[in-house]
mmCIF file of C-alpha atoms in Angstrom:
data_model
loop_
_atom_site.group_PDB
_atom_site.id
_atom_site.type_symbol
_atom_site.label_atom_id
_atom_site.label_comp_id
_atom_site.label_asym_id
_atom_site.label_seq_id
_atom_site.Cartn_x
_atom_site.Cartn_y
_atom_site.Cartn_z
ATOM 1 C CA UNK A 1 7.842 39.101 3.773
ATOM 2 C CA UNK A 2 6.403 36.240 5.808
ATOM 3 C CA UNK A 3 9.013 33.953 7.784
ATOM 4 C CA UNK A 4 8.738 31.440 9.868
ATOM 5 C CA UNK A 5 7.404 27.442 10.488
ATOM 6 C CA UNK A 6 4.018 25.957 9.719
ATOM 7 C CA UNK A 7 3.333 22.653 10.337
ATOM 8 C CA UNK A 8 0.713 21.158 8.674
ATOM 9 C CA UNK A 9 -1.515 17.741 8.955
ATOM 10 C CA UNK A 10 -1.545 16.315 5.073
ATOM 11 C CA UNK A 11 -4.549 15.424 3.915
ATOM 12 C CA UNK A 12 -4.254 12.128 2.241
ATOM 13 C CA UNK A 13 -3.999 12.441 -2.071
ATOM 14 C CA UNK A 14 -1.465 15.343 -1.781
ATOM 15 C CA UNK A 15 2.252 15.140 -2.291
ATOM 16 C CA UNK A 16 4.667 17.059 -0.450
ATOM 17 C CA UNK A 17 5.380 19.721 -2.880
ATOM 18 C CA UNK A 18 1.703 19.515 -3.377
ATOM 19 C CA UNK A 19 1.414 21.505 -0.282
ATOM 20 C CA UNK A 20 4.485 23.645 -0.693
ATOM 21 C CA UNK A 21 3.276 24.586 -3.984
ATOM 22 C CA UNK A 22 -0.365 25.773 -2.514
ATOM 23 C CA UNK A 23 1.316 27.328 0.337
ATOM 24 C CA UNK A 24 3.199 29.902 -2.049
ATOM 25 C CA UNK A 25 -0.038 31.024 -3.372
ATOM 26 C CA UNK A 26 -1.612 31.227 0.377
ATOM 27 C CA UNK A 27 1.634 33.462 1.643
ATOM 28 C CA UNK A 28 2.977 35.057 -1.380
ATOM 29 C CA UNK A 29 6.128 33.983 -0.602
ATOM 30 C CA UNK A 30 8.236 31.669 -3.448
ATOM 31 C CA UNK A 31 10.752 30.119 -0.484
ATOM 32 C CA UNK A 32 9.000 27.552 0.778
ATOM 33 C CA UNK A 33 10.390 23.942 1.553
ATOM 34 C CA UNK A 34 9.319 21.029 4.033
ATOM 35 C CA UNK A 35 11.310 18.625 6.241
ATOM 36 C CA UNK A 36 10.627 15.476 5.065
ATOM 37 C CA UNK A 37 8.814 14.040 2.332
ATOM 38 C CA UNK A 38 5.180 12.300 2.669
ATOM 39 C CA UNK A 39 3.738 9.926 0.205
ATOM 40 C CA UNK A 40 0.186 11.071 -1.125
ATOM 41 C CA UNK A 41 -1.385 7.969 0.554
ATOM 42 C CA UNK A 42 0.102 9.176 3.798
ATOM 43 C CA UNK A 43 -1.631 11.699 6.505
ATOM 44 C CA UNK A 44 -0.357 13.973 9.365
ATOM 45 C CA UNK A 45 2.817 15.990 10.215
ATOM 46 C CA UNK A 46 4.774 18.237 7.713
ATOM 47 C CA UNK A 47 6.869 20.952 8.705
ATOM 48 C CA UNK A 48 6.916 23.420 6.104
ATOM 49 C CA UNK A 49 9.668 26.308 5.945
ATOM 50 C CA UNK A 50 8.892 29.835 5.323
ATOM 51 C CA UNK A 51 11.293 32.722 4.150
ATOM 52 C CA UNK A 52 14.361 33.150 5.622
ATOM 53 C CA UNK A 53 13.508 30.037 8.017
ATOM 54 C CA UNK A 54 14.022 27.988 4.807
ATOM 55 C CA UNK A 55 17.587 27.833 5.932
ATOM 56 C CA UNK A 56 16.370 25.633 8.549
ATOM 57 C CA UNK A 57 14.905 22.861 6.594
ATOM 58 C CA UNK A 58 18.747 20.519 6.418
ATOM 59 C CA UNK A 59 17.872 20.359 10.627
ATOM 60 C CA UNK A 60 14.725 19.082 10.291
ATOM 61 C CA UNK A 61 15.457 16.439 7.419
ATOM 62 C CA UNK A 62 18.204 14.877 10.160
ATOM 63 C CA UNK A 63 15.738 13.733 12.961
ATOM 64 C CA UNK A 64 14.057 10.935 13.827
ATOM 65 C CA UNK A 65 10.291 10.212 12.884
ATOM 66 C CA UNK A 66 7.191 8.876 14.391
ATOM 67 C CA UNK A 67 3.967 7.062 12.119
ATOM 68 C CA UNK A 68 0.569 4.921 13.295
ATOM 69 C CA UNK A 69 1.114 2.267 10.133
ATOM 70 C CA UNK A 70 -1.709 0.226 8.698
ATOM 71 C CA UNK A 71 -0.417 -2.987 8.200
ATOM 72 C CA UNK A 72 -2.433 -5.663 5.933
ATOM 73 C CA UNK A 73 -1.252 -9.350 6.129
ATOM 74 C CA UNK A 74 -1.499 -11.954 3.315
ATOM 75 C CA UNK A 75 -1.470 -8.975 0.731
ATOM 76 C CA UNK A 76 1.931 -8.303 -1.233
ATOM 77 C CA UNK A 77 2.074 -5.333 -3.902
ATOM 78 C CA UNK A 78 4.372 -3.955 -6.168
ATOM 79 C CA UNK A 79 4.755 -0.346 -4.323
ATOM 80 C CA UNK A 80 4.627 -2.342 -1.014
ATOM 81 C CA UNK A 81 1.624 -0.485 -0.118
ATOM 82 C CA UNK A 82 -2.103 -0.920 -0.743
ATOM 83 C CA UNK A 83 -2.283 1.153 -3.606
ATOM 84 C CA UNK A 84 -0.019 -0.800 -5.821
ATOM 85 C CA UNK A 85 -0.275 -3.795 -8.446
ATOM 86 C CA UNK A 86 -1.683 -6.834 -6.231
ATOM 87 C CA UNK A 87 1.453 -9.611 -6.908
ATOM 88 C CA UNK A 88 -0.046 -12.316 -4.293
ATOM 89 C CA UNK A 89 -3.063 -12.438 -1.875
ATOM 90 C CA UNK A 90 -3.680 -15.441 0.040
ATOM 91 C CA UNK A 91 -4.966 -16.238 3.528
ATOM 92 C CA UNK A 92 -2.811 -14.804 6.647
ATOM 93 C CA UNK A 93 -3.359 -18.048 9.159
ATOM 94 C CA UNK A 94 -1.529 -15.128 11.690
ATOM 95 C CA UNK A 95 -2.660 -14.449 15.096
ATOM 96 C CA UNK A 96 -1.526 -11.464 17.020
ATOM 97 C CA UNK A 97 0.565 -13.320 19.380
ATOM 98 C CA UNK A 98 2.902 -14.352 16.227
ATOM 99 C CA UNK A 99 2.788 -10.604 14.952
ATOM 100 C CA UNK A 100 4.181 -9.460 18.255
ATOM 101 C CA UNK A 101 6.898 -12.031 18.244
ATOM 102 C CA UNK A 102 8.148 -11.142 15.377
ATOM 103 C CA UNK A 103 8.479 -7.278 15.659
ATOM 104 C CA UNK A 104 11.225 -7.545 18.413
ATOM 105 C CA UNK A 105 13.094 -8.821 15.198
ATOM 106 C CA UNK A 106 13.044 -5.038 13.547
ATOM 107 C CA UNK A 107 13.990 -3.294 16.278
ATOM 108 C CA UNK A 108 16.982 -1.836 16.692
ATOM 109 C CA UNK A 109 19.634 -1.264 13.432
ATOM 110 C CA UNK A 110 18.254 -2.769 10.692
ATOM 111 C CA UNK A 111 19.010 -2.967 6.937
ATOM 112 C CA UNK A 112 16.298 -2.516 4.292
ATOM 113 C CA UNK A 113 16.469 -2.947 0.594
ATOM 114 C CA UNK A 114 15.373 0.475 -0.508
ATOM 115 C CA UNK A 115 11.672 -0.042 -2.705
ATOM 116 C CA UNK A 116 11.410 0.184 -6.284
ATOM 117 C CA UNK A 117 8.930 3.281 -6.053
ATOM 118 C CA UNK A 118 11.160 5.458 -4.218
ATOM 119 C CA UNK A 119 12.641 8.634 -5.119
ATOM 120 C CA UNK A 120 16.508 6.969 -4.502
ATOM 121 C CA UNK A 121 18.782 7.792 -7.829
ATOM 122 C CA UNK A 122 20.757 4.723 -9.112
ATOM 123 C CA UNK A 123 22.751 5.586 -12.257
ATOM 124 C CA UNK A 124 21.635 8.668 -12.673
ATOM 125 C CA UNK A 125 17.540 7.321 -12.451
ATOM 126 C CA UNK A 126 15.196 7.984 -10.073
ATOM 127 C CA UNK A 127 14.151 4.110 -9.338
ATOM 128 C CA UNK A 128 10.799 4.658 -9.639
ATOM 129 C CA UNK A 129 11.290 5.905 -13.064
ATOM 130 C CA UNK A 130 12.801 2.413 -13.955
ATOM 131 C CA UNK A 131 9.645 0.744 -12.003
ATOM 132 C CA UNK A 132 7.093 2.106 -13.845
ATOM 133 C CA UNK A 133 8.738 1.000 -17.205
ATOM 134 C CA UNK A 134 8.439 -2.838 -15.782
ATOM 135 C CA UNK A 135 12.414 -2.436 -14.804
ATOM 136 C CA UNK A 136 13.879 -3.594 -11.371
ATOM 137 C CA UNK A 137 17.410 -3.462 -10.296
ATOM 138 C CA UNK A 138 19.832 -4.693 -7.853
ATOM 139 C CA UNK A 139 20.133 -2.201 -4.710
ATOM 140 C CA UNK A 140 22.032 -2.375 -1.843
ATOM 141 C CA UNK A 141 20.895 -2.610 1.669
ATOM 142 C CA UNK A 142 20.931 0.537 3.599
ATOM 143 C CA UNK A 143 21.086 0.863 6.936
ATOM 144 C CA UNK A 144 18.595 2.469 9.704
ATOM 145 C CA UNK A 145 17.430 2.299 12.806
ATOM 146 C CA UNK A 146 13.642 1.662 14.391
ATOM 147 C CA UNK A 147 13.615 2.955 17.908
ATOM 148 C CA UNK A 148 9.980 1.663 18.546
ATOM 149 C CA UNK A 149 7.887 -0.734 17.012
ATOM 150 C CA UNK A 150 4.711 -1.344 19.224
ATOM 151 C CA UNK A 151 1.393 -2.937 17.836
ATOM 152 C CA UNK A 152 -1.788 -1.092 18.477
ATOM 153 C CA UNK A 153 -4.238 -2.453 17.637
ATOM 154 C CA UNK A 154 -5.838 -5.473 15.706
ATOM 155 C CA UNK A 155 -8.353 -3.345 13.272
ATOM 156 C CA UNK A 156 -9.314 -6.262 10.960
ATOM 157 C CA UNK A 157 -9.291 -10.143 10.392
ATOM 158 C CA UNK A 158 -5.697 -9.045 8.860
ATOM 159 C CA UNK A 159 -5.363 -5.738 9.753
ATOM 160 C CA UNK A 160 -3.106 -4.247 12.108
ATOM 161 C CA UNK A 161 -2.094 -1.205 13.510
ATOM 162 C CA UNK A 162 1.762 0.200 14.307
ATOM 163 C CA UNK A 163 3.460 2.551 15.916
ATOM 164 C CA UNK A 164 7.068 2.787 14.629
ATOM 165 C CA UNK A 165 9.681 5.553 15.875
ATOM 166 C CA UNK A 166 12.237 5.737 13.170
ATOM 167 C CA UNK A 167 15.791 7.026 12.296
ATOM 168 C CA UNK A 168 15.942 9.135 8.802
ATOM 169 C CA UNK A 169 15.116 7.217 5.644
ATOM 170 C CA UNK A 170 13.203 4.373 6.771
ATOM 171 C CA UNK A 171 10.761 2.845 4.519
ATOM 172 C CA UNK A 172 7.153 2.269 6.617
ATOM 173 C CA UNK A 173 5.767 0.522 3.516
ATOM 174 C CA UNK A 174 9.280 -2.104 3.408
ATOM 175 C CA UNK A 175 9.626 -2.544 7.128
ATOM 176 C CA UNK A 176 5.661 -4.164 6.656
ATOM 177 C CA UNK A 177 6.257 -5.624 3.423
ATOM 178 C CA UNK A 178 9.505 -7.143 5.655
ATOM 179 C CA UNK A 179 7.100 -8.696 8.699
ATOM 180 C CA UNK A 180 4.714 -9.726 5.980
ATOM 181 C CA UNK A 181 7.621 -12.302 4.723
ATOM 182 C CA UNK A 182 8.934 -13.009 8.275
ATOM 183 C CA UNK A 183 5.550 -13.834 8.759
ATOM 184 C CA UNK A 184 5.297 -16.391 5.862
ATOM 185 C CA UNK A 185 2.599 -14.802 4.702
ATOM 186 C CA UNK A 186 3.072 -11.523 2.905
ATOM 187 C CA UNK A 187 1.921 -8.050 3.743
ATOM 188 C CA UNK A 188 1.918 -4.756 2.837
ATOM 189 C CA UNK A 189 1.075 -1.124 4.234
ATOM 190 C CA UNK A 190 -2.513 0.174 4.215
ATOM 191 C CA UNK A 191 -2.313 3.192 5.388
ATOM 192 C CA UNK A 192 0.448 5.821 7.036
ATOM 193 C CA UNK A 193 -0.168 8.684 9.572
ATOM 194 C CA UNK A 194 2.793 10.654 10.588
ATOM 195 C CA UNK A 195 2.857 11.735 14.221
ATOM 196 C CA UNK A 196 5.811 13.508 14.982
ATOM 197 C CA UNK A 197 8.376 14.913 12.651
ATOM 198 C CA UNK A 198 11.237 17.594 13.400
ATOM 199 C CA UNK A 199 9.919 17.499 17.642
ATOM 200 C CA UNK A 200 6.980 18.808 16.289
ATOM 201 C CA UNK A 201 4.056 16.587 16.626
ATOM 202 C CA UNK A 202 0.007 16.629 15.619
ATOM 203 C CA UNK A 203 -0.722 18.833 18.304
ATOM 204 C CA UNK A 204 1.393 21.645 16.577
ATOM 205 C CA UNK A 205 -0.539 20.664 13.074
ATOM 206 C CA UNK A 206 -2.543 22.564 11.547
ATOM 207 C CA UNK A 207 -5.058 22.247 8.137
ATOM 208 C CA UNK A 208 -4.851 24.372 4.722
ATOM 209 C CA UNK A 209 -8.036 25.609 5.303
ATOM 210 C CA UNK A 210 -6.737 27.064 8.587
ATOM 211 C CA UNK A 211 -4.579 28.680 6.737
ATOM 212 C CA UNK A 212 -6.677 29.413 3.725
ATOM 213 C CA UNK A 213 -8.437 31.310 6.641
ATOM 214 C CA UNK A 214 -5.549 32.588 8.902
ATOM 215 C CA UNK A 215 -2.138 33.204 6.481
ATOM 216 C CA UNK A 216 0.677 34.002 8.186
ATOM 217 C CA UNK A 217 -0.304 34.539 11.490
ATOM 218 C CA UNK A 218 -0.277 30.562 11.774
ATOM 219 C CA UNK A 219 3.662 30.834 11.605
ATOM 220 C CA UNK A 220 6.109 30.098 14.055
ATOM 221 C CA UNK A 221 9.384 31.952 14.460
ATOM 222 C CA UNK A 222 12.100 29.515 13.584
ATOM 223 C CA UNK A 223 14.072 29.482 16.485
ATOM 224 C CA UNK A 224 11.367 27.882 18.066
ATOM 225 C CA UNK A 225 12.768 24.497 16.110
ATOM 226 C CA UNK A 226 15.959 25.092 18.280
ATOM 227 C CA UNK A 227 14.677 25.316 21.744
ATOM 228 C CA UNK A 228 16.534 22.958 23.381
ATOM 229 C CA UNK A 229 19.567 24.761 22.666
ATOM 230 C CA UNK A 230 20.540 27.327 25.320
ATOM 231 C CA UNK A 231 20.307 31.125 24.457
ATOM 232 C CA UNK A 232 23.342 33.522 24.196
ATOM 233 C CA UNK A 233 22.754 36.979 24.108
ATOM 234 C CA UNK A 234 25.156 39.479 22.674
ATOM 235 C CA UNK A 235 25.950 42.394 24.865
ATOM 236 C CA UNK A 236 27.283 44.878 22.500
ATOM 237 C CA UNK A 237 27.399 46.630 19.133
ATOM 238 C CA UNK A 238 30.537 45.081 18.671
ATOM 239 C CA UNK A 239 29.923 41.879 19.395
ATOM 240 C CA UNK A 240 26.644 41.762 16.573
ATOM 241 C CA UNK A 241 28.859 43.490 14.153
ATOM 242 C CA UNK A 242 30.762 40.502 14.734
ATOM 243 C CA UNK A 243 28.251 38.246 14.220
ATOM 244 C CA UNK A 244 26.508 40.012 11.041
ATOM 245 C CA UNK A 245 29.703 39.644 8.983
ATOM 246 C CA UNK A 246 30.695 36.114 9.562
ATOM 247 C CA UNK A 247 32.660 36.117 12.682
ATOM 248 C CA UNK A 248 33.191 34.199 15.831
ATOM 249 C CA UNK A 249 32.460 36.088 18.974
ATOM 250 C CA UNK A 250 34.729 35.093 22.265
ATOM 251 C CA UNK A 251 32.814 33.573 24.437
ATOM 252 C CA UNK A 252 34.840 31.934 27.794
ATOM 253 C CA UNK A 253 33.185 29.556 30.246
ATOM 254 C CA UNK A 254 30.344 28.044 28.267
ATOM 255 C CA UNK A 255 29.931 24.270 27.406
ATOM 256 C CA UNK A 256 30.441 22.848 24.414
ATOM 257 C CA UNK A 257 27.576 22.317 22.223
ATOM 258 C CA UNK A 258 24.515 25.029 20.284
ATOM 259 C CA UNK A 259 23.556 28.015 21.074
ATOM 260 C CA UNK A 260 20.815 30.172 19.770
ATOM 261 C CA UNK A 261 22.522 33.631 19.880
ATOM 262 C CA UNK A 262 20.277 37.011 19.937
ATOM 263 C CA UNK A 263 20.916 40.358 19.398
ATOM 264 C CA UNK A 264 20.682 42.950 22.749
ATOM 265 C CA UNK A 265 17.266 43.957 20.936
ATOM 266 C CA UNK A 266 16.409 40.050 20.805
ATOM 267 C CA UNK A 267 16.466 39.107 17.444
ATOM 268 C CA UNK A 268 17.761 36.190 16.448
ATOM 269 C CA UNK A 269 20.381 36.071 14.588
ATOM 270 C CA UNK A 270 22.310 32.583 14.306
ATOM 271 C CA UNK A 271 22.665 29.271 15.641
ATOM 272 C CA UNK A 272 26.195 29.021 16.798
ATOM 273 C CA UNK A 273 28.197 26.180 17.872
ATOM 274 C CA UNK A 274 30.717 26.556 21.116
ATOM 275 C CA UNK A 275 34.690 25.647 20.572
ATOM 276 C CA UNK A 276 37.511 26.405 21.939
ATOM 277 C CA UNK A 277 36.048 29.680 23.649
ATOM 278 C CA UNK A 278 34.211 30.787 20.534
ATOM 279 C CA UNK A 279 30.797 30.985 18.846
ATOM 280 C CA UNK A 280 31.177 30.559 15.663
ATOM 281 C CA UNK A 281 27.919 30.227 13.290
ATOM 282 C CA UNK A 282 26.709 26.931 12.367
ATOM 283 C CA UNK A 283 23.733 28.568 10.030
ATOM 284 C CA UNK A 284 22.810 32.508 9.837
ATOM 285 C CA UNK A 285 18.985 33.983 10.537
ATOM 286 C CA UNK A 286 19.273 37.712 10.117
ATOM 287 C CA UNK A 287 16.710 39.435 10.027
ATOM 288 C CA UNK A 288 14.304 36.208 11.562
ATOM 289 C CA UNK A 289 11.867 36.618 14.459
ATOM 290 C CA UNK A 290 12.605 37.736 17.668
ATOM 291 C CA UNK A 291 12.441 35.230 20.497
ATOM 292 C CA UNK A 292 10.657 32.449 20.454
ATOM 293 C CA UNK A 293 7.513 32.140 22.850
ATOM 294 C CA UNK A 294 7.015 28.174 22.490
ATOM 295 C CA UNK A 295 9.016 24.902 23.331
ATOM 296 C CA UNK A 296 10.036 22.867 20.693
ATOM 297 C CA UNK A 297 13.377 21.418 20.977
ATOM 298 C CA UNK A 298 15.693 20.828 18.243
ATOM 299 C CA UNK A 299 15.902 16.876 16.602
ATOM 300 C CA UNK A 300 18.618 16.137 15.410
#
């Protein structure tokens, strides 16, 4: 059965499990899962999960992202992005000098008030559920962190471009609506491109029709997504018995930290973490690809 990464660039009008869903059909293969959800307004990088490499999807949800942002000034919408219920247009008197002054002020740890149309459960209800009946309810600030925010480019009388480098669950479409009212003058996102997701990055992408065309041999092995951990390679029967039923292997001298472990026929087999001198198995990958033949490193 087929097993192993894809990453794939989104075309815009799709939703995540979208492509999931027309990935089964491509593969023949029912485990499929991706690391980290894209609205259907929004282009570029998805790592998708294939097979046993599923069990790698919890990594990838844990990193850090990467997204080219439209941002539209004097425009504020219900969804916070373009494609929502206009609430209040008016004239951005904004020049880019002003934009850039005020970015320095969502740098850093920030809090955002999670959207209305987001997936986020509050008594039991999705809240965009509640949105789309006319409700709205109190949430609480949550806490993340934008490593980058750089503007790009001026595309428009109003229209901006950003790059923003993000910790996990920060909302592109708040952070503009939140420099649209530092501004004074509203704003909302126009468009959203991911760049980078899980260390992989467009470069790694790939379309449906590529692999409409190519199947499987598109994938990656899955210990490619752990590259920057060093390898350890077993050195006896005994020692991958060990392994294949659950065990921790001694393993004297090495420091602390992952470790992609491989059998003596260069399988791998587990990522492993190194304590106390023993590898014990964070998450198992029997029966996975052998080793891995590009560079991705692990982000997370």
């Amino acid at each position: 059965m087929p097993s192993g990464i894809i990453i794939i660039d989104k075309p815009a009008g799709w939703t995540s499990m979208d492509i999931c869903a027309r990935l089964r059909g491509i593969l023949k293969e029912r485990r499929i899962g991706h690391g980290g959800t894209l609205d259907p307004m929004a282009t570029g990088v998805l790592p998708v999960f294939v097979g046993s490499a599923t069990r790698a999807v919890e990594f990838a949800e844990k990193g850090d992202k990467e997204y080219v942002a439209g941002l539209r000034l004097g425009l504020v919408t219900n969804t916070q992005d373009s494609t929502g219920e206009v609430l209040e247009e008016r004239r951005a008197a904004v020049d880019q000098a002003a934009l850039e002054a005020v970015l320095s002020r969502f740098t850093g740890p920030i809090e955002q008030v999670p959207p209305m149309y987001s997936a986020i459960k509050i008594g039991g209800k999705k809240l965009y559920e509640l949105a789309r009946k006319g409700q709205e309810v109190e949430r609480q600030p949550r806490s993340v962190t934008i490593h980058a925010l750089e503007l790009l480019e001026r595309t428009g009388e109003e229209e901006y471009l950003l790059r923003v480098r993000c910790s996990k669950g920060t909302y592109v479409r708040t952070l503009c609506h939140d420099i649209g009212q530092a501004l004074g003058c509203g704003g909302c996102m126009s468009s959203l491109r991911r760049t980078m997701a899980a260390g992989f990055t467009l470069a790694d992408a790939v379309t449906l029709e590529q692999v409409q065309a190519q199947g499987e041999a598109l994938l990656m092995p899955v210990d490619c997504f752990f590259a920057g951990c060093p390898v350890f390679l077993l050195t006896s029967p005994r020692m991958e018995r060990l392994v294949r039923s659950g065990n921790p292997i001694p393993a004297p001298g090495l420091e602390p930290g992952r470790y992609r472990v491989y059998s003596g026929e260069k399988e791998f087999l587990c990522l492993s973490r190194w304590e106390n001198g023993q590898l014990r198995s964070v998450k198992n990958f029997f029966g996975g690809s052998a080793a891995c033949g590009r560079g991705h490193g692990e982000n997370g």
